[in-house]
Coordinates of C-alpha atoms in Angstrom, one line a residue:
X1 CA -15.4 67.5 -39.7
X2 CA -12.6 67.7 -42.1
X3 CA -12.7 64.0 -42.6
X4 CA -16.2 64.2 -42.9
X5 CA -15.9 66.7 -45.8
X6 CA -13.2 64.4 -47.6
X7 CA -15.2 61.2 -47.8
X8 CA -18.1 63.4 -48.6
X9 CA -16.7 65.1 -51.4
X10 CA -15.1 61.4 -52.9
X11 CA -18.4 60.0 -52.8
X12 CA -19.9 63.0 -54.6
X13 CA -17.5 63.2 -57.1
X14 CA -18.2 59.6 -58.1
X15 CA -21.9 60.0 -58.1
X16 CA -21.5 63.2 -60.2
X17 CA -20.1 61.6 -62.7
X18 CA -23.2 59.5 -63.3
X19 CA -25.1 62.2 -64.2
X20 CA -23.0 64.3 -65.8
X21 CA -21.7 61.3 -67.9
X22 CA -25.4 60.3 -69.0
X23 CA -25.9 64.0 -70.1
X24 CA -22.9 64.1 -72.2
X25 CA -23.6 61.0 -74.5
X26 CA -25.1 62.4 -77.5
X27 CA -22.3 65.1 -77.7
X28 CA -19.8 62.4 -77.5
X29 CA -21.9 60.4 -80.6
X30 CA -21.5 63.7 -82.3
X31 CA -17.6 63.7 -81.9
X32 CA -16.8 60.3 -81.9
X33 CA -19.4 59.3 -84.0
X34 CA -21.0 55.4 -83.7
X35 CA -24.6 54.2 -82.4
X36 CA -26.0 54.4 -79.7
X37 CA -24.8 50.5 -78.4
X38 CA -21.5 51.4 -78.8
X39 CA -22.2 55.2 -77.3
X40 CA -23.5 53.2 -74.5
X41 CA -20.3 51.2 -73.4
X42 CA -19.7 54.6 -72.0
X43 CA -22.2 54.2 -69.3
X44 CA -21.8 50.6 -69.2
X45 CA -18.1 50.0 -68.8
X46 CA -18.2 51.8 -65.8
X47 CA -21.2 50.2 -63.9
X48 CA -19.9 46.8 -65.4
X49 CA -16.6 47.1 -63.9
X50 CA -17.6 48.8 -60.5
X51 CA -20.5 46.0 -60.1
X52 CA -17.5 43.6 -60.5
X53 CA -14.4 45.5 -58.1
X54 CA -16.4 46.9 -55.6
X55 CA -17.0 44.1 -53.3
X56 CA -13.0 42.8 -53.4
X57 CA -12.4 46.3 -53.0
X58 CA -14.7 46.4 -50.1
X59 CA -12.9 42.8 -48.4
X60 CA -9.9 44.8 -48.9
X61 CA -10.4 47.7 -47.2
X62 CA -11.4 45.7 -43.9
X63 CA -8.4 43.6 -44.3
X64 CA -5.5 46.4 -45.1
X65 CA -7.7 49.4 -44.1
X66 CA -10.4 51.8 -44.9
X67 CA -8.2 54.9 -45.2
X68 CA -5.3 53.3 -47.9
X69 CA -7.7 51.9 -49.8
X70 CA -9.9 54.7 -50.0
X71 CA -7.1 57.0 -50.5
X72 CA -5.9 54.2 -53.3
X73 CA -9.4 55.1 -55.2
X74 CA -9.2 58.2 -54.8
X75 CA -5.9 58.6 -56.5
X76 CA -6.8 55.6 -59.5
X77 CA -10.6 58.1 -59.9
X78 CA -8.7 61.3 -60.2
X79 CA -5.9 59.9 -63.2
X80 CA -8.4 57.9 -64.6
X81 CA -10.4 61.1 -65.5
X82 CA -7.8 62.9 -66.9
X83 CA -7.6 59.8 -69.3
X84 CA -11.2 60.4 -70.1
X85 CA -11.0 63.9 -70.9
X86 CA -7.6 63.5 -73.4
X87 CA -9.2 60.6 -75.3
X88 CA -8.9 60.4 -78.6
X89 CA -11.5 57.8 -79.9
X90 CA -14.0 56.2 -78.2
X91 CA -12.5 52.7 -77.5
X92 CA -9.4 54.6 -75.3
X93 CA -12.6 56.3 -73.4
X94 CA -14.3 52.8 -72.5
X95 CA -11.2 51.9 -71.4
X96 CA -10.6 54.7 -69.3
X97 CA -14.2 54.7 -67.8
X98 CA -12.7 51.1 -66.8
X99 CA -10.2 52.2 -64.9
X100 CA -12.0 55.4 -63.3
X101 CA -14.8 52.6 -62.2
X102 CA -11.6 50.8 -60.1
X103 CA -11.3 54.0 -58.2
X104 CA -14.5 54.3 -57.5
X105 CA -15.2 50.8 -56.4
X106 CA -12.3 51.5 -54.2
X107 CA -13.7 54.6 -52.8
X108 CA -17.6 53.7 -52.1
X109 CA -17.7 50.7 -49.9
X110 CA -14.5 52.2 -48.0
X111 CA -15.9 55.4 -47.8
X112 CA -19.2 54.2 -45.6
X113 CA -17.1 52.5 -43.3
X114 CA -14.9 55.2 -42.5
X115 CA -18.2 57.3 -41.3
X116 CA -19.9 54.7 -39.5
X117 CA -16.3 53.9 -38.1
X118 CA -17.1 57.2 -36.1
X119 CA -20.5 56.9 -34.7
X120 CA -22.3 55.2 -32.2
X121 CA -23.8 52.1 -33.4
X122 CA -27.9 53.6 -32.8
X123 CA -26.8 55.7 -35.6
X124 CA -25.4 53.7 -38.3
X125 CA -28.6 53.5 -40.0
X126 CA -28.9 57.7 -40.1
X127 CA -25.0 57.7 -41.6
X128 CA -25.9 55.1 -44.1
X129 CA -29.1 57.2 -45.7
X130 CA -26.8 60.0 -45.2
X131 CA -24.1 58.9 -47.1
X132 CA -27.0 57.6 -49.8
X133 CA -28.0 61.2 -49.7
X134 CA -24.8 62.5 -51.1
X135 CA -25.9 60.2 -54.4
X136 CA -28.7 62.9 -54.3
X137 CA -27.2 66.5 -53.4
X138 CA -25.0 65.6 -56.7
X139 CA -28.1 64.1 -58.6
X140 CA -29.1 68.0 -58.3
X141 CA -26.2 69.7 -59.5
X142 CA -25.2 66.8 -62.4
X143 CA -28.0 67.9 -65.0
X144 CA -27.3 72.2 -64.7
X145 CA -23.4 71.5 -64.2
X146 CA -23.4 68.9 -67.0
X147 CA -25.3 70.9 -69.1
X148 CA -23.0 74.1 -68.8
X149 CA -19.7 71.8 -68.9
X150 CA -21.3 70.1 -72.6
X151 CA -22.0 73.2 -73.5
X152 CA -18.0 73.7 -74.1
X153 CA -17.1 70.3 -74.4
X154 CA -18.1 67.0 -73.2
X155 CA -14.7 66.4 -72.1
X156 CA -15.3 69.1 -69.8
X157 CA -17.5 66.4 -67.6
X158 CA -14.6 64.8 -66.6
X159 CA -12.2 67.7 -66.3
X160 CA -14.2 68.7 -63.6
X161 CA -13.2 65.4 -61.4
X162 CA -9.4 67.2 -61.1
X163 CA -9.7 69.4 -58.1
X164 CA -12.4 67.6 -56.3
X165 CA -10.3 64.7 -56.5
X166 CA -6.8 66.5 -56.2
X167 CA -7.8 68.0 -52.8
X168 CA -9.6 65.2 -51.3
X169 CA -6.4 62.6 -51.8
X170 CA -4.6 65.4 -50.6
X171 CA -6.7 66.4 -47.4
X172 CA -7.3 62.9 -46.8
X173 CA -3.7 61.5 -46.4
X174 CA -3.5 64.0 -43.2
X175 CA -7.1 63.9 -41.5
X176 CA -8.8 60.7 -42.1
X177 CA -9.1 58.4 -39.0
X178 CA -7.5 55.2 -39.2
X179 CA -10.1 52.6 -38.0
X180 CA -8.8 49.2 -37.0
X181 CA -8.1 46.2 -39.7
X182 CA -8.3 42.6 -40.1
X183 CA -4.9 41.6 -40.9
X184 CA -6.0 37.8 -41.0
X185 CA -7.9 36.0 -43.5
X186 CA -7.1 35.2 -47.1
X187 CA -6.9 36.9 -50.2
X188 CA -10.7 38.4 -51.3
X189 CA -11.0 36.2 -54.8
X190 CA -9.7 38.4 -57.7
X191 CA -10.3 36.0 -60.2
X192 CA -13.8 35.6 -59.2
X193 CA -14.3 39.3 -59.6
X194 CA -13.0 38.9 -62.9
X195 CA -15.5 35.9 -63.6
X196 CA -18.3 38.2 -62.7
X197 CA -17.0 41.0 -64.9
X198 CA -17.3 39.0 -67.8
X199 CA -20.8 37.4 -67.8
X200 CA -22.2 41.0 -66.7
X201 CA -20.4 42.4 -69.4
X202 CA -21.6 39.3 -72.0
X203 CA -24.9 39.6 -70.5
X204 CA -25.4 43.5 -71.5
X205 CA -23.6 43.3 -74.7
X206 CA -25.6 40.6 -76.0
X207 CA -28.6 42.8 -75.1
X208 CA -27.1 45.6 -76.9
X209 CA -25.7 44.4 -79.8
X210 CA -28.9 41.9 -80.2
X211 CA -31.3 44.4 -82.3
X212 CA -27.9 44.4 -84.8
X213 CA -27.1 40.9 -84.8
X214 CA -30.5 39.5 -84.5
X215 CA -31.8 37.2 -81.8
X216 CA -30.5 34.5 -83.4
X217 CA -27.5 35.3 -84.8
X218 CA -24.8 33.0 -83.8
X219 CA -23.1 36.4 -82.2
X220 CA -26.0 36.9 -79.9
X221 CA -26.5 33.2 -78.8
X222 CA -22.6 32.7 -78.6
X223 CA -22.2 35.7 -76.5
X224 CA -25.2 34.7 -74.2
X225 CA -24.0 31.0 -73.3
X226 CA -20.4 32.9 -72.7
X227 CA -22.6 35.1 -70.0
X228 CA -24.3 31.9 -68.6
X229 CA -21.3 29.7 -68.4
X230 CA -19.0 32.8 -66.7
X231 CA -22.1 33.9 -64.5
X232 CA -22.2 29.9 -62.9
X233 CA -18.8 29.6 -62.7
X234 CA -19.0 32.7 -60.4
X235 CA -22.0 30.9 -58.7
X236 CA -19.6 27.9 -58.1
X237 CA -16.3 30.0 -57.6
X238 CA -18.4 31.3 -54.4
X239 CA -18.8 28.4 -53.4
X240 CA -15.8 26.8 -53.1
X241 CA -13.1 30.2 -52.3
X242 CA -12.5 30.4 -49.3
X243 CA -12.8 33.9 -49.6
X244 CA -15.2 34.4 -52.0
X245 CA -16.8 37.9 -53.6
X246 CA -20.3 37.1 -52.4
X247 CA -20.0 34.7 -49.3
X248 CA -23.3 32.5 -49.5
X249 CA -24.0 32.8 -45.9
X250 CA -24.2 36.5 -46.1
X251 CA -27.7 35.9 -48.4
X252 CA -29.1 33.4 -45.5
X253 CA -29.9 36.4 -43.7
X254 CA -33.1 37.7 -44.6
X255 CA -33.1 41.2 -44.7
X256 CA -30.0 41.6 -46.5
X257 CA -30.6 39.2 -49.2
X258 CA -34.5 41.0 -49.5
X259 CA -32.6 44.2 -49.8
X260 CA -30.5 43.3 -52.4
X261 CA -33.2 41.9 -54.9
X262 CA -35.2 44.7 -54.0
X263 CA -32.1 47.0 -55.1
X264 CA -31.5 45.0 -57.9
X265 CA -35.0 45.3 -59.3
X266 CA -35.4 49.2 -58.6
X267 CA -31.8 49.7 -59.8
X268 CA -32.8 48.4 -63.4
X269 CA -36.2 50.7 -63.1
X270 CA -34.0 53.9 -61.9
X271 CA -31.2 53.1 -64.9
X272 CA -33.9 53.0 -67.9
X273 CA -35.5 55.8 -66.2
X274 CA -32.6 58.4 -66.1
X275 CA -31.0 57.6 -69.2
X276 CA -34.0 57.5 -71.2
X277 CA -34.8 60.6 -70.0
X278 CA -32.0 62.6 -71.5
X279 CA -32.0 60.9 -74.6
X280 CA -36.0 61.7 -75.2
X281 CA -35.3 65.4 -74.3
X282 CA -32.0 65.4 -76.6
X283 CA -33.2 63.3 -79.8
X284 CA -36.9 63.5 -79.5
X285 CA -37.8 67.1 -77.8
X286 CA -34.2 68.6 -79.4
X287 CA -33.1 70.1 -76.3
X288 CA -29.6 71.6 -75.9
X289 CA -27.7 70.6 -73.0
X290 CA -27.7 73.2 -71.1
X291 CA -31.9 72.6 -71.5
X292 CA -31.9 69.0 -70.7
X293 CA -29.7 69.6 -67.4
X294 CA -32.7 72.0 -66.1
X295 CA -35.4 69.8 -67.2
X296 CA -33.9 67.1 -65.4
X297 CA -33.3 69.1 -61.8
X298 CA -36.7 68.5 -60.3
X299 CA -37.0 65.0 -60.3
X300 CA -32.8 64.8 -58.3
X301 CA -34.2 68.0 -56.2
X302 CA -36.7 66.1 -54.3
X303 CA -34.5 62.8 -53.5
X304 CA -33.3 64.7 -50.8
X305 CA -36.1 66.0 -49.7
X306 CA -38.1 62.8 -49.5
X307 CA -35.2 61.4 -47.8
X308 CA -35.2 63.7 -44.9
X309 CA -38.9 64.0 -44.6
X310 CA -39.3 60.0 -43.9
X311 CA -36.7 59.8 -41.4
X312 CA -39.3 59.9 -38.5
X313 CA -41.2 57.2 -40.4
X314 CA -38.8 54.8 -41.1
X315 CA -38.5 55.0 -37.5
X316 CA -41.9 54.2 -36.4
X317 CA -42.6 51.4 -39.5
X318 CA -39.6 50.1 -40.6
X319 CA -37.5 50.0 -43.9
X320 CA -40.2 48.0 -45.7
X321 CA -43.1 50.2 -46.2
X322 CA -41.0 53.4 -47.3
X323 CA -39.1 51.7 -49.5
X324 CA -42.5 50.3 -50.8
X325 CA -43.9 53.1 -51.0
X326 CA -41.1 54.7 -52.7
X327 CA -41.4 51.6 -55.4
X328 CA -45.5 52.5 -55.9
X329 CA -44.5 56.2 -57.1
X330 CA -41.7 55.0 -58.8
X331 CA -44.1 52.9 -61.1
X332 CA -46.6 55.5 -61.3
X333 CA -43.9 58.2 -62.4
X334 CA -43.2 55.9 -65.7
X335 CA -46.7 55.2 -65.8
X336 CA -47.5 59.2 -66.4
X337 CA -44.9 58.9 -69.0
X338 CA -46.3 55.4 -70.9
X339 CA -49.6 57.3 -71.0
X340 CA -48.8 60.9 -71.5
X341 CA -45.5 61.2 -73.5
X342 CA -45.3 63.0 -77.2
X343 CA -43.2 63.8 -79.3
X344 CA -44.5 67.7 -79.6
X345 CA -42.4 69.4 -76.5
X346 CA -45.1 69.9 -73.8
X347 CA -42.8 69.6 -70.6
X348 CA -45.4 71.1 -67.6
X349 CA -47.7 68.4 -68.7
X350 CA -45.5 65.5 -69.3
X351 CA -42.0 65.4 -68.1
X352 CA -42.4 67.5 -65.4
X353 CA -44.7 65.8 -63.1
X354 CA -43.1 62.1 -63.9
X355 CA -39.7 64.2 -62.6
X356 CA -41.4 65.2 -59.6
X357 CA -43.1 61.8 -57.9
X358 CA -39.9 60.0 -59.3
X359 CA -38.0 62.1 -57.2
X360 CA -39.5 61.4 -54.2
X361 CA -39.8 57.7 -55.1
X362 CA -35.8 57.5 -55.3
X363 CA -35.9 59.7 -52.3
X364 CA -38.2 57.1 -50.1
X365 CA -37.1 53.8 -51.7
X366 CA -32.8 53.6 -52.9
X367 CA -31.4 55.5 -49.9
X368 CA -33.8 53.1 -47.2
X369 CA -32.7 49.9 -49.1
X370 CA -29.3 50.5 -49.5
X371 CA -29.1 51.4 -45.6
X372 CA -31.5 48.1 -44.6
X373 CA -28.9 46.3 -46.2
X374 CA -25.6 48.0 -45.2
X375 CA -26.7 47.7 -41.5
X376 CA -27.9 44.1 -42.0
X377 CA -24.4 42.8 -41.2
X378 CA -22.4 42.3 -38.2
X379 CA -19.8 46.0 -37.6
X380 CA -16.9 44.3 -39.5
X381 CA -18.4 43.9 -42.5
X382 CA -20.0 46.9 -42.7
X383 CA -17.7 48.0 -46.0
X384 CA -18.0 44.2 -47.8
X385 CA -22.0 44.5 -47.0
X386 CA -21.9 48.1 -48.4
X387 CA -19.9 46.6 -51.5
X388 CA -22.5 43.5 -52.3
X389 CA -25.5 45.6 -52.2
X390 CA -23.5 49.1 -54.2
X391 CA -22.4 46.3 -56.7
X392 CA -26.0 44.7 -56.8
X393 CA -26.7 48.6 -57.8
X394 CA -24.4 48.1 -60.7
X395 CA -25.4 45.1 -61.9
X396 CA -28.9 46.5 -62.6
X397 CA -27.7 49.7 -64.1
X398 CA -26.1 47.8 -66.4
X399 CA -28.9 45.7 -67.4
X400 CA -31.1 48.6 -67.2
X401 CA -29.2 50.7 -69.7
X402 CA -28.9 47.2 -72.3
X403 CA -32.8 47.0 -71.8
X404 CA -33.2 50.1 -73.2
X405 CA -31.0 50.0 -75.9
X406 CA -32.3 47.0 -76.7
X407 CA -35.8 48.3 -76.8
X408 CA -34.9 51.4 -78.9
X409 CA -32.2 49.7 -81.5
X410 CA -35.7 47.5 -82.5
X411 CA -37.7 51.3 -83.8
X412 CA -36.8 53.4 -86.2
X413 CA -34.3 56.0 -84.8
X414 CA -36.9 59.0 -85.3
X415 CA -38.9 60.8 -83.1
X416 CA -42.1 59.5 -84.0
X417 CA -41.1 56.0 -84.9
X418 CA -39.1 55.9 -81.8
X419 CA -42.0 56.8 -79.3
X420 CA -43.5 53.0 -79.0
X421 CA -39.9 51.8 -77.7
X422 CA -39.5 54.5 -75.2
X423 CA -43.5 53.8 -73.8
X424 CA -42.3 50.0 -73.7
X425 CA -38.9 50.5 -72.0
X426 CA -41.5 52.6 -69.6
X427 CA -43.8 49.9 -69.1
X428 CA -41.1 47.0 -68.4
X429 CA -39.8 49.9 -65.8
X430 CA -42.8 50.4 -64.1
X431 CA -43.3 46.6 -63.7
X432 CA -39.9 46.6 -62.6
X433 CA -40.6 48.9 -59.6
X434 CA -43.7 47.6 -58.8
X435 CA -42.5 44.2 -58.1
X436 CA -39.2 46.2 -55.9
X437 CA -42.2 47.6 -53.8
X438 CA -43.3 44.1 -53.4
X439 CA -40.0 42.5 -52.8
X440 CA -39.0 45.5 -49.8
X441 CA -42.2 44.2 -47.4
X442 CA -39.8 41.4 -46.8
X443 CA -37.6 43.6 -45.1
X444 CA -38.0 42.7 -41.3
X445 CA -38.5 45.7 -39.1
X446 CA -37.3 43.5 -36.0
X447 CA -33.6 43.7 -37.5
X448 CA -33.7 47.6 -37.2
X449 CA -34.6 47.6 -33.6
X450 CA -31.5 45.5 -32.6
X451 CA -29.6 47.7 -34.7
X452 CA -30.0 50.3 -32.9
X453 CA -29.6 48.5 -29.9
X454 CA -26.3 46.3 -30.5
X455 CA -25.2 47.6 -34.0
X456 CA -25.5 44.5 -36.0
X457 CA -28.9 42.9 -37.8
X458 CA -27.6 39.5 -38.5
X459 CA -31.0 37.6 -38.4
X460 CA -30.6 34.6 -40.8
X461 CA -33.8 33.4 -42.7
X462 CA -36.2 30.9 -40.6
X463 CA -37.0 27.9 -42.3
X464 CA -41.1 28.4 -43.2

């Protein structure tokens, strides 16, 4: 139970930090000063650079072991925060948030595999919603701990990292398990990682800066052939490695490729979703902090919820439909906002309800996908599966973060001018969702029978 509690705690602390992170950003506009495309490197340095570690990270935590590595993450996450909190200007904080997304990409794909490592192969696919679930319980907590930690200082959001982190590195070095390694193999491709980390990062700062530059500035059009010439060379650099970040015959098989795009897709719905949120109630409504962090509980409080409630149905159906279903009220919670939203406070009749049926949405589709595609590959590559889909995650945070700065750096940066962008950043989210839902009825029920049978789901795709 002890290692239990360390792995849990790691993974909460990294998710916590999403939250809290997203909360903090107009406070640190007010310090640092800047707009909000360079406010939102904050957010996007991180997902960028864990969407680009996490799956190396991942090959080498099944080739040196789970437990160094995680403990490796650990220790980088927990110095990396101080960094963050001591900052002096914003461009040290990017850079820090760099290095506290190393840890974590150390610390998530690692951290699966030490808990499936001790269960019984029926039930990997319980662990791996579990483990999702954790994203959840801190989901809760982020807004109303955020909230209170702004309240003194932003820098206080990171601060908080120290003793979570502190006692799990320090617990964990005498109580994790040590599963077994591959010690053969070669080197996962670091330079492809770093290939990947630069056309994400090109790809979302072209978005970003575009409504600055203009579509056709020579900035914006440089910066996006950069994006497409790194993103191919990663296409090709897959390829040809011989141990490459994505291997292509991992998307052959069906339901973990459908998994990812479905993540992918919802991923970019869920990021425009949470941080437009905070924004609207900070710069729109005027809500303190403290304010925002409670408005924003609801919709985290019934992830878990949801998730534990369709259990017995993803049993009897499959992945497919409840992550479908979760897709379908994910749409229809930006929907309510497209067509209900003002800029006069009125938060029973508009934020409230879109919280609620998104919460359940999360709860029903991101935990089911993320555990259809963990469990979709063979028990040795159950952290490099965890890794591709986590960093799949990433990617679309990324993106959907640049869509909606994009969206709003085209109004005018007042409440009332600025209402159009958010109910079109809603709209491209809802579509978003809608065509996740569509995308999970891929998923192939037959893969989680033999899972629980023989512990692996590694169907590749039949031709027709």
């Amino acid at each position: 139970m002890v290692a239990v509690g360390v792995v849990v705690s790691a993974v909460f602390m990294a998710n916590l930090d999403l939250w809290i992170v997203n909360l903090a950003l107009v406070d640190m506009g007010a310090g640092f000063g800047g707009s909000l495309a360079g406010l939102s490197w904050v957010v996007n340095a991180y997902a960028v650079t864990l969407a680009a570690v996490l799956v190396p990270a991942g090959r080498l935590g099944d080739r040196f072991g789970h437990r160094r590595v995680f403990l490796l993450g650990t220790a980088v996450f927990t110095l990396a925060s101080a960094a963050c909190a001591l900052a002096p200007d914003l461009p040290v904080l990017v850079a820090a948030r760099v290095l506290q997304a190393a840890g974590a990409a150390a610390q998530l794909p690692t951290s699966l595999a030490l808990l499936m490592a001790t269960v019984p192969a029926h039930r990997r696919m319980a662990v791996a919603r579990g483990w999702s679930a954790v994203g959840a319980v801190a989901a809760v907590t982020g807004p109303v701990l955020g909230g209170l930690l702004v309240q003194a200082s932003w820098r206080w959001v990171f601060v908080v990292n120290l003793p979570i982190g502190l006692t799990a590195w320090l617990l964990g070095r005498r109580r994790l398990p040590r599963p077994a390694r591959r010690a053969d193999g070669p080197m996962p491709d670091i330079l492809g990682s770093l290939v990947l980390l630069l056309g994400v990062a090109g790809l979302t700062g072209a978005l970003v800066q575009a409504p600055g530059w203009g579509w056709a500035s020579p900035a914006t059009l440089g910066l996006l052939a950069a994006s497409v010439l790194a993103l191919l060379g990663f296409a090709v650099r897959c390829r040809r490695h011989p141990s490459p970040i994505v291997e292509p015959h991992l998307l052959r098989i069906r339901r973990f490729a459908s998994a990812n795009l479905a993540v992918a897709l919802f991923g970019t719905s869920f990021a425009i979703m949470l941080l437009s949120n905070s924004l609207w109630c900070q710069d729109v409504w005027h809500y303190p902090p403290l304010r925002t962090g409670l408005a924003m509980v609801p919709g985290p409080a019934m992830v878990p919820l949801a998730t534990a409630a369709s259990a017995r149905l993803l049993r009897r159906v499959g992945p497919g439909p409840v992550a479908a279903a979760g897709g379908v009220l994910f749409a229809a919670a930006l929907l309510w906002r497209v067509l209900l939203a003002g800029t006069t406070p009125d938060y029973a009749r508009d934020l409230l309800p879109s919280m609620l049926v998104s919460g359940v949405g999360v709860g029903l589709a991101l935990g089911t996908l993320i555990a259809a595609g963990a469990t979709a590959l063979p028990e040795g590559r159950s952290a490099t599966g965890s890794a591709v889909i986590n960093s799949t995650r990433q990617v679309a945070s990324a993106l959907g973060v640049a869509v909606l700065v994009t969206v709003l750096g085209s109004h005018p940066a007042t409440p009332a001018g600025s209402l159009p962008g958010y109910r079109l950043a809603w709209t491209i989210g809802t579509g978003l969702a809608m065509a996740a839902a569509a995308v999970s009825l891929l998923l192939d029920r037959r893969g989680t029978a033999r899972a629980a049978r023989s512990g692996r789901t590694d169907e590749p795709v039949r031709a027709g």
